[in-house]
Coordinates of C-alpha atoms and ligand atoms in Angstrom, one line a residue:
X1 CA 5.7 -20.5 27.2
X2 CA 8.3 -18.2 25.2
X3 CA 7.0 -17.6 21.5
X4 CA 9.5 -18.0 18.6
X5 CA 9.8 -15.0 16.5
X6 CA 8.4 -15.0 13.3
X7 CA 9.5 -12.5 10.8
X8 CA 7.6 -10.9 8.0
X9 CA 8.7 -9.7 4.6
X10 CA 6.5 -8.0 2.5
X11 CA 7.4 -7.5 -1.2
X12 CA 4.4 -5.6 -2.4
X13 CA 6.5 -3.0 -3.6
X14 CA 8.8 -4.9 -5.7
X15 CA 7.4 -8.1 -6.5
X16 CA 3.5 -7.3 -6.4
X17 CA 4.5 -4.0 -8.5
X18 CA 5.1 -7.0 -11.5
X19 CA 1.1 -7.2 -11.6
X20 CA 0.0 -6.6 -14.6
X21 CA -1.1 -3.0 -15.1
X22 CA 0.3 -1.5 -11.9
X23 CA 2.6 1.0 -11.8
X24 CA 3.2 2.5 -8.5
X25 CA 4.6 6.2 -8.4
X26 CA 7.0 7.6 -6.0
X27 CA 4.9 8.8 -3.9
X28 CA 2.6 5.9 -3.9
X29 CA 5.7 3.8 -2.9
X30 CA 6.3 6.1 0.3
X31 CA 2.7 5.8 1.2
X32 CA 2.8 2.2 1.3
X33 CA 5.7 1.9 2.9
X34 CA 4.2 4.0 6.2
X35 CA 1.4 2.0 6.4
X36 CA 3.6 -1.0 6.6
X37 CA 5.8 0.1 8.5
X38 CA 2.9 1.0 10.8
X39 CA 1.6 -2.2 10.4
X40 CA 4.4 -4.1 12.3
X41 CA 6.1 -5.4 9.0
X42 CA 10.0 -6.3 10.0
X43 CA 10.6 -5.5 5.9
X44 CA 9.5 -3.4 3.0
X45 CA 11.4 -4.9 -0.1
X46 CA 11.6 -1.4 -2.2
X47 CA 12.7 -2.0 -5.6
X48 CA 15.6 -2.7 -7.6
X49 CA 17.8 0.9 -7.1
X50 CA 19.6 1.6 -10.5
X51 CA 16.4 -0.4 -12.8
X52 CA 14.4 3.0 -13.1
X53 CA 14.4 6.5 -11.5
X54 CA 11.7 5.9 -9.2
X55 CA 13.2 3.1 -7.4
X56 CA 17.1 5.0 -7.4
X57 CA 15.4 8.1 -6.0
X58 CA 13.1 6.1 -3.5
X59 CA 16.6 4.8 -2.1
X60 CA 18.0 8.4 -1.5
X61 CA 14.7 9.3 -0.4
X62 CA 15.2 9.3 4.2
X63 CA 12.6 7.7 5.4
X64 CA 11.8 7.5 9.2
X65 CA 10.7 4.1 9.0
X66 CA 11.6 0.8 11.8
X67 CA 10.9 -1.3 9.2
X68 CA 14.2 -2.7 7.1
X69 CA 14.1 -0.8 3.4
X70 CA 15.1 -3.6 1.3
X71 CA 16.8 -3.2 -2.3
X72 CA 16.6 -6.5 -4.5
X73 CA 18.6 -7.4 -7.4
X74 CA 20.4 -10.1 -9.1
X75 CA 23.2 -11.8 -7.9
X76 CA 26.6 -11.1 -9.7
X77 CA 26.8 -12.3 -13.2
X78 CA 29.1 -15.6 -13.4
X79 CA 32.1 -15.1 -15.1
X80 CA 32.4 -11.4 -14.3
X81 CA 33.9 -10.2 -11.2
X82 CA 31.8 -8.0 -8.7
X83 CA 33.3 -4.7 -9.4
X84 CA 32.9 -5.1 -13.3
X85 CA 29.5 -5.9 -12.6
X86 CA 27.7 -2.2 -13.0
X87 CA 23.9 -3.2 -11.8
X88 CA 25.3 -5.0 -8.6
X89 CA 27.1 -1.6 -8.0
X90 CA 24.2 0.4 -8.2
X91 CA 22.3 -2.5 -5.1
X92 CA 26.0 -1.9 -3.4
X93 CA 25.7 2.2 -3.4
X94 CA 21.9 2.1 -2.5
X95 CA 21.1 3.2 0.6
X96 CA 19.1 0.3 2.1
X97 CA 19.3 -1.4 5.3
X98 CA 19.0 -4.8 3.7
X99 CA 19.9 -6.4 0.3
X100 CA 17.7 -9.3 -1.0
X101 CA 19.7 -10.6 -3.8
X102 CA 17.6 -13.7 -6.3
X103 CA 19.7 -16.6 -6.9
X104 CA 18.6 -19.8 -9.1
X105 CA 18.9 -22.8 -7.6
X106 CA 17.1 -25.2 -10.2
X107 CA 19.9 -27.0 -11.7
X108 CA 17.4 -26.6 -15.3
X109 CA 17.6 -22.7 -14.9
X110 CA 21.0 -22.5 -14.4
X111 CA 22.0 -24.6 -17.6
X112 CA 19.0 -23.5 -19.2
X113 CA 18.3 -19.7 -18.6
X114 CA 21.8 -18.6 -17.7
X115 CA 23.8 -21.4 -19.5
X116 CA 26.6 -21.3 -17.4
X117 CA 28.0 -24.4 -14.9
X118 CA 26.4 -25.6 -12.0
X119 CA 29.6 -24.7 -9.7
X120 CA 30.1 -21.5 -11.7
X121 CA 26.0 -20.3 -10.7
X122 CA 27.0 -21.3 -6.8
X123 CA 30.5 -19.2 -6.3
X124 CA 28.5 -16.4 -8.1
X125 CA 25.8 -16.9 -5.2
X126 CA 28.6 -17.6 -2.7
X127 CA 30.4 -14.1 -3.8
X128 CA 27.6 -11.9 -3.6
X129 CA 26.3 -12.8 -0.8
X130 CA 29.5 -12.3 1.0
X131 CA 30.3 -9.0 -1.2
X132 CA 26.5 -7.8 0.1
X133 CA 28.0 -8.8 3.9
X134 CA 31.2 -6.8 3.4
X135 CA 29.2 -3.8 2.6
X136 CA 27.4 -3.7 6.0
X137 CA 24.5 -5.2 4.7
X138 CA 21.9 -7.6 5.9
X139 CA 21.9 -10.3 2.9
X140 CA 19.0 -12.5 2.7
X141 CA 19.2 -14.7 -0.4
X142 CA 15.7 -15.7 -2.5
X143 CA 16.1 -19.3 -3.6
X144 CA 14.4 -19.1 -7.3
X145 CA 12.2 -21.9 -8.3
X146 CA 13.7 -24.1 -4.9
X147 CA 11.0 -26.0 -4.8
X148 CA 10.8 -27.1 -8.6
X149 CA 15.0 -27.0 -8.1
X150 CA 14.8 -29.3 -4.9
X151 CA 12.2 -31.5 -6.9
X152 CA 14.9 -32.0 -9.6
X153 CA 18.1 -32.0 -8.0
X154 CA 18.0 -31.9 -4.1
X155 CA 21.1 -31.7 -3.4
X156 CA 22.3 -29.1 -5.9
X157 CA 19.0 -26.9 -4.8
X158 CA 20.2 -27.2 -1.1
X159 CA 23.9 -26.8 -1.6
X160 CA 22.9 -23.2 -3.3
X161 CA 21.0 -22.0 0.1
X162 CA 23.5 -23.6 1.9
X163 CA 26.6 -21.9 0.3
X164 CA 24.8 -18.4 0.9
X165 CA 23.8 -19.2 4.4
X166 CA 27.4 -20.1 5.1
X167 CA 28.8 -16.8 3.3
X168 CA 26.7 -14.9 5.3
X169 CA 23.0 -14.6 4.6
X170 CA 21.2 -13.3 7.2
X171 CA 18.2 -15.2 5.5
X172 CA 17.6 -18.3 2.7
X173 CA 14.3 -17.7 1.3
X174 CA 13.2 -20.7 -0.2
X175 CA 10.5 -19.5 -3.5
X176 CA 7.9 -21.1 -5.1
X177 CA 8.3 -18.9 -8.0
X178 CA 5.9 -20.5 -10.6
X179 CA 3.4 -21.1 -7.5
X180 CA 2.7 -24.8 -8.2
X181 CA 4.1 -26.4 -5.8
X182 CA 1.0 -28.0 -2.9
X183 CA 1.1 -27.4 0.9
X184 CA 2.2 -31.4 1.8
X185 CA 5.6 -31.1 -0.6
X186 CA 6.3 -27.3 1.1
X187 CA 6.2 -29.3 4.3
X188 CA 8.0 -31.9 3.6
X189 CA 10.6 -29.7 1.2
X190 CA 10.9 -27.0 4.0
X191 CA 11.3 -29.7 7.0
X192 CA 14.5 -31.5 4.9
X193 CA 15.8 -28.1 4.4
X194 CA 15.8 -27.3 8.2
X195 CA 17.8 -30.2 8.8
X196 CA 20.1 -28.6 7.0
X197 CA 20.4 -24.8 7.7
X198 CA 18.4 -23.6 11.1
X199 CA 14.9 -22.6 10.6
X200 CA 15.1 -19.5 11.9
X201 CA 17.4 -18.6 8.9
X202 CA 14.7 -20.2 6.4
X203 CA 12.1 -17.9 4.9
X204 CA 9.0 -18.9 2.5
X205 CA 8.0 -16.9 -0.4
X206 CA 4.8 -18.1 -2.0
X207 CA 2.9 -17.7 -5.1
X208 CA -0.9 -18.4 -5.4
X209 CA -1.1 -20.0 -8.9
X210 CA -2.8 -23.1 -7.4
X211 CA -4.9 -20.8 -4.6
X212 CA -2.5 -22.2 -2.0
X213 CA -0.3 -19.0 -1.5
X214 CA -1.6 -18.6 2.2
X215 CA -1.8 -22.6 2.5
X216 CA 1.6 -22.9 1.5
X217 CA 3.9 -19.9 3.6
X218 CA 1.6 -21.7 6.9
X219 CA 2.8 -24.9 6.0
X220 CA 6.0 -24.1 5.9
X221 CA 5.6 -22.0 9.5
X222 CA 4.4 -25.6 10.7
X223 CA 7.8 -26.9 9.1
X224 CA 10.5 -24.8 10.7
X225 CA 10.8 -21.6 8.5
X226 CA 10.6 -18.5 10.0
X227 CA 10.3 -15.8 8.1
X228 CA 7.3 -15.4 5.5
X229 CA 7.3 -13.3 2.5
X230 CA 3.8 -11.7 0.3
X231 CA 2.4 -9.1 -0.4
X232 CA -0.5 -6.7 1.1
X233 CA -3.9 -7.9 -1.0
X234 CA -2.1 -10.7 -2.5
X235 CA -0.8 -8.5 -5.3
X236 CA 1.0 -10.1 -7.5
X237 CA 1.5 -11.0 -11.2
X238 CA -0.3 -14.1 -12.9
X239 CA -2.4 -15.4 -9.7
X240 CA -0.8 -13.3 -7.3
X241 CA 2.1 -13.5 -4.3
X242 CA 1.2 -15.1 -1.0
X243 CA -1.4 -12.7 0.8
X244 CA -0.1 -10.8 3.8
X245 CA -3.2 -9.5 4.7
X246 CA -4.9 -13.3 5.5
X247 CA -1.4 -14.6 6.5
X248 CA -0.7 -11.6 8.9
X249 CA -4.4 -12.2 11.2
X250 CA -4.3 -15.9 10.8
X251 CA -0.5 -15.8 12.8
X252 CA -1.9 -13.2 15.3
X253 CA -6.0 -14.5 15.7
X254 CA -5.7 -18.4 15.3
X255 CA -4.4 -19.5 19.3
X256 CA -2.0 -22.5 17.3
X257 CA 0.3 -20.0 15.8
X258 CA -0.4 -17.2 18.0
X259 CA 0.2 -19.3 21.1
X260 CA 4.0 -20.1 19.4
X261 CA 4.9 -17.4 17.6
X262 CA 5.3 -13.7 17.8
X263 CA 5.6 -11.1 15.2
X264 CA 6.1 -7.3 15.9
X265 CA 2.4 -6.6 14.5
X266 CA 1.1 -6.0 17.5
X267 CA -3.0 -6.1 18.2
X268 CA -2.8 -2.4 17.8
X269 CA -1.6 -2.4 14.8
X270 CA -3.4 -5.5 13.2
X271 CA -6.5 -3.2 13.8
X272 CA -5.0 -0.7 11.0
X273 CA -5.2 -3.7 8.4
X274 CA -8.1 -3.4 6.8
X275 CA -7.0 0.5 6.2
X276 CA -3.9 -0.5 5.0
X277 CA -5.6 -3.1 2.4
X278 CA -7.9 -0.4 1.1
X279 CA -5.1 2.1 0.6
X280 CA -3.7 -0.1 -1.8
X281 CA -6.5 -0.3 -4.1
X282 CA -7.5 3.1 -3.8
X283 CA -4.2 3.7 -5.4
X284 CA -4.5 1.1 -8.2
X285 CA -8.0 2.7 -9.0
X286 CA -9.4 -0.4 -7.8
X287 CA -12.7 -1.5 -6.1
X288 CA -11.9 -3.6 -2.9
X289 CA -12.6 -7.7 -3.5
X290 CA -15.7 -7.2 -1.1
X291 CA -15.1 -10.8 -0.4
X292 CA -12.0 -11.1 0.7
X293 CA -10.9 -12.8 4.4
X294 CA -10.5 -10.4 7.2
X295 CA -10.9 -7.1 5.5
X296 CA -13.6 -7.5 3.0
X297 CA -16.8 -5.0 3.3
X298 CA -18.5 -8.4 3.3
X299 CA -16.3 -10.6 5.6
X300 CA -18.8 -9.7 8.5
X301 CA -22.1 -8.4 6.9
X302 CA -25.1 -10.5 8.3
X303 CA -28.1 -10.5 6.4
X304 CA -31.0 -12.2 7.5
X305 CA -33.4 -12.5 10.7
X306 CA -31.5 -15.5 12.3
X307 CA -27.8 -15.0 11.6
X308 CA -28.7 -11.0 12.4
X309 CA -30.4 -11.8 16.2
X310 CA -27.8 -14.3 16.6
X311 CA -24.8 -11.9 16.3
X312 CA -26.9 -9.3 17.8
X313 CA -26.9 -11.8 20.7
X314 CA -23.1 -13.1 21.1
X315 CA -21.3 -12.6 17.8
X316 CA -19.2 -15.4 17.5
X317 CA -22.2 -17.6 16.4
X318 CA -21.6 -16.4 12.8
X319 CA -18.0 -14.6 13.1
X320 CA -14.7 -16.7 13.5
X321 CA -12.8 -13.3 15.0
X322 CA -14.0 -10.2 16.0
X323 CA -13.9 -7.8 13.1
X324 CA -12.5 -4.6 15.0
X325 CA -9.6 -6.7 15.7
X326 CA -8.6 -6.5 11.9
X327 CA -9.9 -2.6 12.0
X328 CA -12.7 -3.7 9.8
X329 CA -16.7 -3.6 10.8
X330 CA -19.8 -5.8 11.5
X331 CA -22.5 -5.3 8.9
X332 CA -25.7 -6.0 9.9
X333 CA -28.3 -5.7 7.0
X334 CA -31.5 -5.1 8.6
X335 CA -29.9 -1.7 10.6
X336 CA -27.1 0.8 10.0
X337 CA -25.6 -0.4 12.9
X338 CA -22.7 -1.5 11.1
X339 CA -22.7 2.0 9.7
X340 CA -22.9 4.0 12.5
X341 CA -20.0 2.0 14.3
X342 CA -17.9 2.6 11.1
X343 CA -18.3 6.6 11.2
X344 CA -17.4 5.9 15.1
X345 CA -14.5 4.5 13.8
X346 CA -13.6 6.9 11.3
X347 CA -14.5 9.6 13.8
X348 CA -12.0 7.8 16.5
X349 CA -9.5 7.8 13.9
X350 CA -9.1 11.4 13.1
X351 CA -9.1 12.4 16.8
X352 CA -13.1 14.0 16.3
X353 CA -14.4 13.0 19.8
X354 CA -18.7 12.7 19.9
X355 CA -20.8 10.6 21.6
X356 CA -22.2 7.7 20.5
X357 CA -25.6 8.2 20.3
X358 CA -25.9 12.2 19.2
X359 CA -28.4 12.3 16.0
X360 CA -25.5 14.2 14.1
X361 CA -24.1 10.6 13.6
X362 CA -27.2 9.5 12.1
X363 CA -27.0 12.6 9.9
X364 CA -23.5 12.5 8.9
X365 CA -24.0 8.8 7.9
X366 CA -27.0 9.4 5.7
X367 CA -25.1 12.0 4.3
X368 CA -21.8 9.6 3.6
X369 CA -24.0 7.0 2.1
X370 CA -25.5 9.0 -0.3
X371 CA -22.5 10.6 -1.2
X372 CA -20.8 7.0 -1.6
X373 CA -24.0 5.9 -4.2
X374 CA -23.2 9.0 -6.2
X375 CA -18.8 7.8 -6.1
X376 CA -17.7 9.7 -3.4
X377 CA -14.8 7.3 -1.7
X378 CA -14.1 8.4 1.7
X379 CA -12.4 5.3 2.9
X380 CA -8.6 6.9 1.3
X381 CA -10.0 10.9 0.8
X382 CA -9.6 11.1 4.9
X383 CA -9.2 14.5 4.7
X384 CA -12.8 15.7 2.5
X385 CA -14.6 13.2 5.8
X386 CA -13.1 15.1 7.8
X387 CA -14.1 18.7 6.0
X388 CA -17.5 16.8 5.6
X389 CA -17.6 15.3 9.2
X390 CA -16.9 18.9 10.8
X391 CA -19.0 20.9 8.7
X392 CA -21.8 18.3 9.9
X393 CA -20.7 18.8 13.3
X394 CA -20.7 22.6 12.9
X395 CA -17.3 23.5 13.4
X396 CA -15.9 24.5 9.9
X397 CA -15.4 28.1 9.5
X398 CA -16.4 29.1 5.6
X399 CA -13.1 30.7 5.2
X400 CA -13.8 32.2 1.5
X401 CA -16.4 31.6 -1.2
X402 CA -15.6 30.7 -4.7
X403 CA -18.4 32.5 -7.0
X404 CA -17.6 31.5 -10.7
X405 CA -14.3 30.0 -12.5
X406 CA -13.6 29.7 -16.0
X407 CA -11.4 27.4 -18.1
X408 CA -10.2 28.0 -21.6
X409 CA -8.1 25.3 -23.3
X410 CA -6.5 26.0 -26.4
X411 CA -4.3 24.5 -29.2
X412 CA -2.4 26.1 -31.8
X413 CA 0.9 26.3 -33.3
X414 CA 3.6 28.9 -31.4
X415 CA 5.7 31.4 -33.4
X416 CA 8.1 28.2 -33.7
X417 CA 5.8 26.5 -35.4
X418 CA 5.2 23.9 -32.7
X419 CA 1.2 22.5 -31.7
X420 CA 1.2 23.9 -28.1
X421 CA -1.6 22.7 -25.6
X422 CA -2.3 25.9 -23.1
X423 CA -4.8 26.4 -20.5
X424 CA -5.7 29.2 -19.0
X425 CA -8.2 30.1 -15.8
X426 CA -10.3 32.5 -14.1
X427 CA -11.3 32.1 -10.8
X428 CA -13.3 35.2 -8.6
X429 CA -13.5 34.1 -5.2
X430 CA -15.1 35.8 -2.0
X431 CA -12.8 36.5 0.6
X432 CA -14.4 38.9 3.6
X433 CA -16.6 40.6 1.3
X434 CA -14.2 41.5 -1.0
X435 CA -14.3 39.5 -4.3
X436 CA -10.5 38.8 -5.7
X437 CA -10.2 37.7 -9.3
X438 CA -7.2 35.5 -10.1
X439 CA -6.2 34.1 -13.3
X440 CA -3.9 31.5 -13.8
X441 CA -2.1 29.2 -16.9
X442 CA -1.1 25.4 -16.5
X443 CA 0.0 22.9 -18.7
X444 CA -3.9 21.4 -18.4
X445 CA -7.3 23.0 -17.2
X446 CA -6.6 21.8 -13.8
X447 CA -3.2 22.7 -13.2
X448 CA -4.1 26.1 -14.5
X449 CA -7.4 26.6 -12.4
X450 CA -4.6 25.1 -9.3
X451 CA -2.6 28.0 -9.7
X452 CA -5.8 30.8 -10.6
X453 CA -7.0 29.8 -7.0
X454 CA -3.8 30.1 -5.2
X455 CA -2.4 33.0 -6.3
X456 CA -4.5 35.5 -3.7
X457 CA -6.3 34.1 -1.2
X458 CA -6.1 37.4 0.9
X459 CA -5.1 36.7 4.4
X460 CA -5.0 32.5 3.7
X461 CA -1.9 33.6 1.3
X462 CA 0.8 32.3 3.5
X463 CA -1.1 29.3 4.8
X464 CA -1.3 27.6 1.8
X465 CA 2.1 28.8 0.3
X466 CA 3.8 25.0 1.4
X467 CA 0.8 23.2 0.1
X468 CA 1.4 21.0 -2.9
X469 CA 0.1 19.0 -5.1
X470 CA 1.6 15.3 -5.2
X471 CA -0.5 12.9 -7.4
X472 CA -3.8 13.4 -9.1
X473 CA -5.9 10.0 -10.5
X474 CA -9.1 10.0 -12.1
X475 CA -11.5 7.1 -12.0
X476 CA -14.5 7.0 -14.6
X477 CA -17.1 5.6 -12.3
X478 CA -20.3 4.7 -15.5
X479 CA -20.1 3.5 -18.5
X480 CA -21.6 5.3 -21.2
X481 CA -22.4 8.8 -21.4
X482 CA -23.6 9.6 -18.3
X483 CA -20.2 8.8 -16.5
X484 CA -19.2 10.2 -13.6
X485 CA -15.6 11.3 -13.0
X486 CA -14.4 10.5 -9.4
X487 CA -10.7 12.6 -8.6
X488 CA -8.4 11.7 -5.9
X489 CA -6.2 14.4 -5.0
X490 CA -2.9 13.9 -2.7
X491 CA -1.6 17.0 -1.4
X492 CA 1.5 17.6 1.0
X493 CA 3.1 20.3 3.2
X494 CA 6.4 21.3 4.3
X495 CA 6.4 19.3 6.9
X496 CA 5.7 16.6 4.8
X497 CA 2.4 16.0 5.9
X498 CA 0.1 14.6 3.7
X499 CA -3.5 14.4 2.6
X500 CA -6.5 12.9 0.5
X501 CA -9.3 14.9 -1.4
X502 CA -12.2 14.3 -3.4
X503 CA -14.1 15.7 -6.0
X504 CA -16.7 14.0 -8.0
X505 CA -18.6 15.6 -10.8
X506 CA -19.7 14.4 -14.5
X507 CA -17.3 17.1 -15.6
X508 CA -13.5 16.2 -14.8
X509 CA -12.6 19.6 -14.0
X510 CA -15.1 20.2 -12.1
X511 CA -14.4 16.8 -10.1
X512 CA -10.7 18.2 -9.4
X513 CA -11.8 21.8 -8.5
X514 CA -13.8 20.3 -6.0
X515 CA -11.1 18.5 -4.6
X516 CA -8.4 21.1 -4.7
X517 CA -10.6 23.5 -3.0
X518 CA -11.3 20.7 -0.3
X519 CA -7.6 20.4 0.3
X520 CA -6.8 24.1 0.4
X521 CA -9.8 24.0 3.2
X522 CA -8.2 21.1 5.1
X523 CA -4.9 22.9 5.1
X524 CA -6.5 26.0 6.6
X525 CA -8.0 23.7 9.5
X526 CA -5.5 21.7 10.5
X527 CA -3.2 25.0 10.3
X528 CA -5.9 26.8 12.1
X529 CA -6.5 29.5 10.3
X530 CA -8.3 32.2 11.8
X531 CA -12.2 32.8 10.7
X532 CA -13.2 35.6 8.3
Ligands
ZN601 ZN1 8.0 -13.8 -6.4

């Protein structure tokens, strides 16, 4: 039996960057976007190009991606025509390969928020969808507060989607933007609406405010619509979007939609999930929801005799899917079993080829878990496991020895008269035994003691010359005064390759040295520099 396509939209970017208290960087944007893009997603709704710097830049940015690179913005304001309208220039001259433009289609809104005519709010959906069409454009149209609209005035909510579906819209995404709306009206809301305009033209964008975020985008699957927007994690402001990371299993593990529908996430890429759902909470300083379906640490930990020699026996007497399937890993309590097949895993994943059972695995896992107690977080710094894994495994030359650095911050007024912060640092490093002693200023301790270390590695000189540093974040691990500082350090290349460090130390600059000098050691490896 043929499957029906189902497309997937994930706004995470855009929409789940409303949350409150996250503010994703450049960078951070690009990351996510190759994981979803990796993941199988068919969109990656960006940003809002001309709003802020970040998002204009991330739309000149060339990115290698399959997935569609979607700008959103605003219809055209009513009353003013397109080309005196300067923000829906800045979507027009963005270079994306889609355009989601937000429309409102609750009769209240339109008199209410924008105070303009009912007829006036549809030509201005009508025009921009068709001006978004003229520019080469995919258009796909997000129906604001349809379901509270269609609740009001059906056929004013439906004559909106309608009118952009007929000039053009590739998609009519119908929104449950204050997420109140239950599972049985998005069934029988969606199902009237795909008499209307054909299903797979009708896309679902849920919000979680009553828990039913996942409920809701499957019911409206079951109903006809075909594409389904959230976010990775559920990430999203107030309660959250609809969660891509339960919706996207469910479709591909559960045999009643996977039996009828087919999405370009392919088992292969599903098992890169749970990586991709860490990621994103590594970069918002966050500790995973342990608990959470599919890719939780938790999701397939067994504790206890019976459930333990019942899994131990056939696993799906306590598991509903297999957990590899998702990339994520049984956890059996009683035995580091779990653990062991994890550092497999990680192992695989990095291309570090050992055998199963060599005691070294035991090792490097009693070695990663202790590191983990004291805040060490492998899971996103890929590239200090792998410095950590093949020291372990013996096969990490010690290219140079760092024997003392020093740090002096100081603050005083210039000959202008201005308070100046400057830092200055000393670093005397081994390099075949001849000790080099660099100094180095930054605009902080750590950008200072960066540019002491790199400034004469000897013969390493001209592998590290590309290597820079991208973003920096600092986690305070304890209250109190014993804290601990955890730093996550992303570095790239010229080639635009790019890694994760980690330092951790009760001394912040000590927590980044130890992470710079990890990265400098990754780049010499993977560059294969030569051994002292
Ligand atoms: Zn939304």
């Amino acid at each position: 039996m043929t499957r029906e396509p189902l497309s997937l939209f994930d706004t995470t970017l855009r929409d789940g960057a409303q949350t409150l208290g996250v503010d994703f960087s450049l960078e951070d944007k690009l990351l996510l976007a190759e994981q979803l893009d990796g993941l199988g997603v068919d969109y990656v709704e960006a940003g809002y190009p001309g709003a802020n710097p970040t998002d204009t830049r991330l739309f000149s940015e060339s990115r290698p991606f399959a997935t569609k690179v979607t700008a959103f913005g605003m219809t055209k304001r009513p009353g003013r025509s397109i080309s005196n309208d300067p923000g829906f220039q800045a979507l027009l001259a963005a270079e994306a390969d889609a355009i989601c433009l937000v429309g409102k289609t609750w009769d209240f809104h339109v008199d209410v928020a924008l105070g303009v005519t009912l007829d006036e709010n549809l030509e201005a959906i009508k025009e921009s969808i068709a001006a978004v069409v003229e520019s080469g454009r995919e258009a796909l149209l997000d129906c604001e507060h349809f379901f509270d609209g269609y609740k009001a005035n059906p056929d004013y909510a439906v004559a909106c989607a309608r009118g952009a579906y007929e000039a053009g819209a590739r998609w009519i995404v119908l929104c449950d933007t204050n997420g109140g709306t239950l599972p049985e009206e998005v069934a029988e809301i969606v199902g009237a609406v795909v008499q209307q305009i054909p299903g797979d033209h009708v896309g679902i964008h849920a919000h979680n405010d009553t828990d039913n975020g996942v409920a809701n985008s499957l019911a409206a699957v079951r109903a006809g619509a075909r594409q389904v927007q959230g976010t990775l994690n559920g990430l999203g402001e107030r309660c959250g979007n609809a969660n891509l990371t339960s919706i996207i299993p469910t479709l591909l593990l559960k045999t009643t939609y996977a039996d009828r529908y087919e999405t370009n996430v392919t088992p292969e890429k599903l098992k890169t999930l749970t990586h991709a759902s860490r990621i994103l909470d590594d970069l918002l300083n966050r500790a995973p929801n342990r608990h959470s379906p599919y890719v939780g640490e938790a999701a397939f930990a067994h504790k206890g005799g019976i459930h333990v020699s019942a899994v131990q026996k056939d696993p799906r007497t306590y598991e509903h899917v297999p957990p590899d399937s998702i990339g994520n890993v049984r956890k059996l309590l009683v035995s580091d079993q779990g653990g062991r097949s994890n550092i497999l895993a990680q192992l695989d994943r990095i291309g570090i080829a050992v055998p199963k059972d060599d005691a070294r695995i035991g090792r490097l896992l009693e070695e990663v878990k202790a590191r983990e107690a004291v805040g060490y977080a492998y899971e996103s710094a890929e590239a200090s496991f792998e410095l950590l894994a093949r020291r372990m495994l013996g096969n990490v030359p010690q290219f140079f020895d760092v024997d003392s650095f020093r740090v002096m911050v100081e603050r005083r007024h210039n000959a202008l008269g201005e308070l100046v912060t400057i830092s200055e640092a000393t670093v005397k490093a081994r390099i075949n035994d001849e000790t080099v002693m660099s100094v180095g200023e930054g605009n902080g301790p750590v950008n200072a003691l960066d540019n002491a270390l790199r400034k004469d590695l000897g013969p390493y000189q001209s592998y590290i010359d590309d290597l820079e540093l991208v973003d920096y974040k600092v986690r305070i691990l304890t209250g109190g005064t014993d804290a601990v500082t955890r730093v996550l350090v992303e570095s790239r290349d010229s080639e635009g390759r790019r890694w994760f460090t980690v330092g951790v130390s009760p001394n912040i600059v000590d927590a980044s040295f130890e992470a710079l000098l990890d990265s400098i050691n990754y780049k010499l490896i993977r560059d294969g520099a030569p051994a002292p």
